[in-house]
Short mmCIF file of C-alpha atoms in Angstrom, two decimals:
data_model
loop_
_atom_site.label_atom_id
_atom_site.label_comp_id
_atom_site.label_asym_id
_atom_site.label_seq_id
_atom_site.Cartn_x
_atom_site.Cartn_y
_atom_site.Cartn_z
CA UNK A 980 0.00 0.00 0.00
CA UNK A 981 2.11 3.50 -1.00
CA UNK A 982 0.78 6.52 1.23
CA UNK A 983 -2.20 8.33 -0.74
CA UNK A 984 -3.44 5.41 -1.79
CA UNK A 985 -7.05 3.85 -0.20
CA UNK A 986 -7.39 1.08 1.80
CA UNK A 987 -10.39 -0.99 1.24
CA UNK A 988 -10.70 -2.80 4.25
CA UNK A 989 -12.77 -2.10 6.79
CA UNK A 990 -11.81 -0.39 10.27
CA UNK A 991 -12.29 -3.75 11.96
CA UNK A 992 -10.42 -5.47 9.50
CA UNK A 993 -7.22 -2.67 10.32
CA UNK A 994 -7.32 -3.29 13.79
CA UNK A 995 -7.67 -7.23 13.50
CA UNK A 996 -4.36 -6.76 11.28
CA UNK A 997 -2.60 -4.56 13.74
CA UNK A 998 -3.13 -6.79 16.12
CA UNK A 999 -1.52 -9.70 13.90
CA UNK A 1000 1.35 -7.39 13.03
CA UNK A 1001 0.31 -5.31 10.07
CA UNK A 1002 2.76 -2.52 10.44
CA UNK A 1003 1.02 -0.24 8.35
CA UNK A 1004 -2.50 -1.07 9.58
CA UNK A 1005 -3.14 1.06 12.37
CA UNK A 1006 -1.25 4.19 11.02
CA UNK A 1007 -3.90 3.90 7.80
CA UNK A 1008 -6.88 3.38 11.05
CA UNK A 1009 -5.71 6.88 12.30
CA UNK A 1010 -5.01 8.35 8.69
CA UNK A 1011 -8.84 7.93 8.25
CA UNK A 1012 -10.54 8.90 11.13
CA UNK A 1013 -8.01 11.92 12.88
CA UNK A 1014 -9.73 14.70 11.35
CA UNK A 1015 -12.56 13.84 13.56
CA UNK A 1016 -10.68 12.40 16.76
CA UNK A 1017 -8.72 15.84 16.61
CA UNK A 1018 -11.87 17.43 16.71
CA UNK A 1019 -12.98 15.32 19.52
CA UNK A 1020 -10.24 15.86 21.54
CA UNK A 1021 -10.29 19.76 20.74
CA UNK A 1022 -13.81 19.90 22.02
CA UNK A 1023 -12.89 17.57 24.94
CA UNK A 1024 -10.07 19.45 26.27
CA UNK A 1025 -9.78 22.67 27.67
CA UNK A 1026 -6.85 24.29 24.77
CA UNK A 1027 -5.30 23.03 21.63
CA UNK A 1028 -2.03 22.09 23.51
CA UNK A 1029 -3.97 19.87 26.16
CA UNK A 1030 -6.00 18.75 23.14
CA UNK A 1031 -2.12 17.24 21.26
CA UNK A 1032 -1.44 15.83 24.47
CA UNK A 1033 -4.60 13.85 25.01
CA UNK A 1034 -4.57 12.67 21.79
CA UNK A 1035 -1.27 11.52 21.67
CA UNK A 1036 -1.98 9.33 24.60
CA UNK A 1037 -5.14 8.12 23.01
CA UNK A 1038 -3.84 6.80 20.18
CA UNK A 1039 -0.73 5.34 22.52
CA UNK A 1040 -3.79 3.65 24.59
CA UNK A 1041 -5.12 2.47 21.67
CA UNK A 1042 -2.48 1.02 20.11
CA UNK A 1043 -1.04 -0.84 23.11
CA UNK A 1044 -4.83 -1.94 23.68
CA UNK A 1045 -5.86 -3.14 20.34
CA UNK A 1046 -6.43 -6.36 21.25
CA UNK A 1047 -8.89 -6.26 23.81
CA UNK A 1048 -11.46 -4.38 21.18
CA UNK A 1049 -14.67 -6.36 21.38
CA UNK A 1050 -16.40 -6.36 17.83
CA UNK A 1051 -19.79 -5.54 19.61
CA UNK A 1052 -19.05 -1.68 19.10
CA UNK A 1053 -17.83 0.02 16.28
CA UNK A 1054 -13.89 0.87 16.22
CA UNK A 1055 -15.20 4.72 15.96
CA UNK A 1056 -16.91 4.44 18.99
CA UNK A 1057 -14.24 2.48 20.73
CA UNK A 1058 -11.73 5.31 19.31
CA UNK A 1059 -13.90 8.05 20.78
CA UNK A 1060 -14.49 6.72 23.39
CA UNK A 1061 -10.75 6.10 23.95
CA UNK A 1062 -10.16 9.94 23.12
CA UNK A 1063 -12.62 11.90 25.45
CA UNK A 1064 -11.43 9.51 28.73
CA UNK A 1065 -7.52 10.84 27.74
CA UNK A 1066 -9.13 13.69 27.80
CA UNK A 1067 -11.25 13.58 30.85
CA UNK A 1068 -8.07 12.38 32.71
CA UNK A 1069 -5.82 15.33 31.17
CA UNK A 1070 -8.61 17.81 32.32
CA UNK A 1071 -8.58 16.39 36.26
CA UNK A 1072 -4.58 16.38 36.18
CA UNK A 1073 -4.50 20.01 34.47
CA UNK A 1074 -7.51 21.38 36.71
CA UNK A 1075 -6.28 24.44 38.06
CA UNK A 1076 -4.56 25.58 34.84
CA UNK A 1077 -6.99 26.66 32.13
CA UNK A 1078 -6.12 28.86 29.58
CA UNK A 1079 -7.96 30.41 26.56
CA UNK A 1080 -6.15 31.93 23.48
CA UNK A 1081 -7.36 35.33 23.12
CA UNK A 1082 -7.63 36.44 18.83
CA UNK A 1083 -5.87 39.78 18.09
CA UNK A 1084 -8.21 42.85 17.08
CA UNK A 1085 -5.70 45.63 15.60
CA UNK A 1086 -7.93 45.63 12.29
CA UNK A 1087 -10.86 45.33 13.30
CA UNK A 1088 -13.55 48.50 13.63
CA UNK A 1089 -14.62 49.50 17.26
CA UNK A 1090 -18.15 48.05 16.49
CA UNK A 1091 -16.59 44.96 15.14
CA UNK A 1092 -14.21 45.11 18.23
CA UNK A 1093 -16.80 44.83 20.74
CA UNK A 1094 -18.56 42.35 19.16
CA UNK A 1095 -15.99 40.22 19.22
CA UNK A 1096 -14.46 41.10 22.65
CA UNK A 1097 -18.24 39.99 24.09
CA UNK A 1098 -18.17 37.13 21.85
CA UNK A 1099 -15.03 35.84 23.60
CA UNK A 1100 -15.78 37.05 26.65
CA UNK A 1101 -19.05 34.97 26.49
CA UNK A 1102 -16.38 31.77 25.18
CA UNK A 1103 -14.57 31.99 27.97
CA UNK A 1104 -17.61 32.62 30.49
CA UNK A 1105 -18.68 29.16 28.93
CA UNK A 1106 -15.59 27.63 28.96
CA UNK A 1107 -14.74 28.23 32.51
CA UNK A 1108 -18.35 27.63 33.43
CA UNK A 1109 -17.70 23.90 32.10
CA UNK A 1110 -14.86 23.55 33.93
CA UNK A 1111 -16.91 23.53 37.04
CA UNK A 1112 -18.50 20.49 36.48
CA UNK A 1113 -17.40 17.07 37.15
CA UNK A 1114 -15.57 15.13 34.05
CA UNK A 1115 -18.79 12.89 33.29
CA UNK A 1116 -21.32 15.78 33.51
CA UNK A 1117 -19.07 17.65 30.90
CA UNK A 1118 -18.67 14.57 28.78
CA UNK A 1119 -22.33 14.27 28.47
CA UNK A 1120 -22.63 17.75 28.15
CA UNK A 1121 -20.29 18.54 25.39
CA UNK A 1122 -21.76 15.37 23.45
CA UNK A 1123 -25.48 15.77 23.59
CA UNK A 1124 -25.14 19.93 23.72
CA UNK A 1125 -22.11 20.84 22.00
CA UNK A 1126 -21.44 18.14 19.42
CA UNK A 1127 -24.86 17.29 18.79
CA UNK A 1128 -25.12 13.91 19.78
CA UNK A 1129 -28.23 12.05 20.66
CA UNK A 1130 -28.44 10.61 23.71
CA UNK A 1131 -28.67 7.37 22.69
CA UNK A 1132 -25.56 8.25 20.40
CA UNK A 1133 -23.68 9.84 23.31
CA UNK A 1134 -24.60 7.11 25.64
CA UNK A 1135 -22.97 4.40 23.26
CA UNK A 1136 -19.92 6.64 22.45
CA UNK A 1137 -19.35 7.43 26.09
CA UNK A 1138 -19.95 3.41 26.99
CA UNK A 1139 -23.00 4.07 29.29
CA UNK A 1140 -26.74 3.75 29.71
CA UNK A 1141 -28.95 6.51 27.62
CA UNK A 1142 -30.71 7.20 31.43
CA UNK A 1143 -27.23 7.73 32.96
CA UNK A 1144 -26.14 10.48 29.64
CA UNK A 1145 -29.74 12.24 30.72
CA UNK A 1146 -29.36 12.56 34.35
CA UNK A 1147 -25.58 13.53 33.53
CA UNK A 1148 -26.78 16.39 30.96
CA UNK A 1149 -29.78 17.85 33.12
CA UNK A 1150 -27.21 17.98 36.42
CA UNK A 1151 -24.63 19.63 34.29
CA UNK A 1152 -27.53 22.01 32.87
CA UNK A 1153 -28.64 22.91 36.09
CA UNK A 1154 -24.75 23.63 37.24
CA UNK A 1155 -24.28 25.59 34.04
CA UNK A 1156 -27.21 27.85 34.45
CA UNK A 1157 -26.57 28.58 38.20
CA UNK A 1158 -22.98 29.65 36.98
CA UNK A 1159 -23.93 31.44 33.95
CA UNK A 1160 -26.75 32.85 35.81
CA UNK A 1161 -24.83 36.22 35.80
CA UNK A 1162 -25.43 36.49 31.77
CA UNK A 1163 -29.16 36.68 31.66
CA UNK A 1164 -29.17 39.72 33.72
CA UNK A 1165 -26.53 41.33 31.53
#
């Protein structure tokens, strides 16, 4: 197989031949589906570097653990799955140190200026506001809310019940609006 060129098999068909030694069959596994785990993690983790890092040891995870997949999920959902706990674990090591990148405005018009100051102001509101909650309320939150998950989608991708995904959401909810309060009065 020369790099460009596309692989026919299936995903579980790359992983089975990882696991038998392919040495180029997990590298074409990630080739396909890290646009989206990227994304994942990106929307997972608190910044972009925190985001590298939790991928990194995702795919690390993965590829030490490839042999314990179970073909009763799909390797997507065992990769995602895979990605948001890395990330989950990154964001309880790294709690105290969040930090947002904040866009330069020299160009812009005052009008334009404030728009976008409150527009990242309001980012960062939100972004903190998530950091309050515990790692499986966020999960479920970010899934159902932010990525636009069902919950029966979430609940397979996060590898529990659809009940426990709706109790998660509507506690995190309820967090989120009691910290966010502060922006309806505004």
């Amino acid at each position: 197989m020369t790099r460009g060129s596309v692989d026919a098999r299936s995903d579980e068909d790359l992983l089975r031949a990882h696991v038998r030694g392919d040495p180029v069959a997990f590298g074409t596994l990630i080739e396909r589906h890290h646009t989206y785990l990227w994304s994942l993690a990106c929307r997972t983790s608190a910044n972009a570097d925190d985001a590298a890092d939790a991928l990194q040891d995702a795919l690390l995870n993965a590829h030490r653990m490839a042999d314990r997949f179970r073909s009763d999920a799909k390797v997507t959902s065992w990769l995602h799955r895979i990605v948001v706990n890395a990330c989950l674990d990154r964001i309880r090591r790294n709690r105290v140190r969040v930090t947002v990148p904040i866009p330069e405005y020299d160009v812009l018009p005052l009008a334009d200026e404030r728009d976008q100051m409150a527009a990242v102001d309001l980012s960062m509101s939100i972004g903190k506001a998530l950091d309050t909650l515990p790692p499986d309320q966020r999960a479920a939150v970010v899934a159902v809310d932010l990525e636009g998950y069902s919950v029966s989608e979430a609940a397979e991708r996060l590898g529990v019940p659809p009940g426990t995904i709706k109790s998660r959401c509507s506690r995190g909810r309820v967090r989120l609006a009691q910290v966010l309060g502060h922006l309806r009065d505004s």
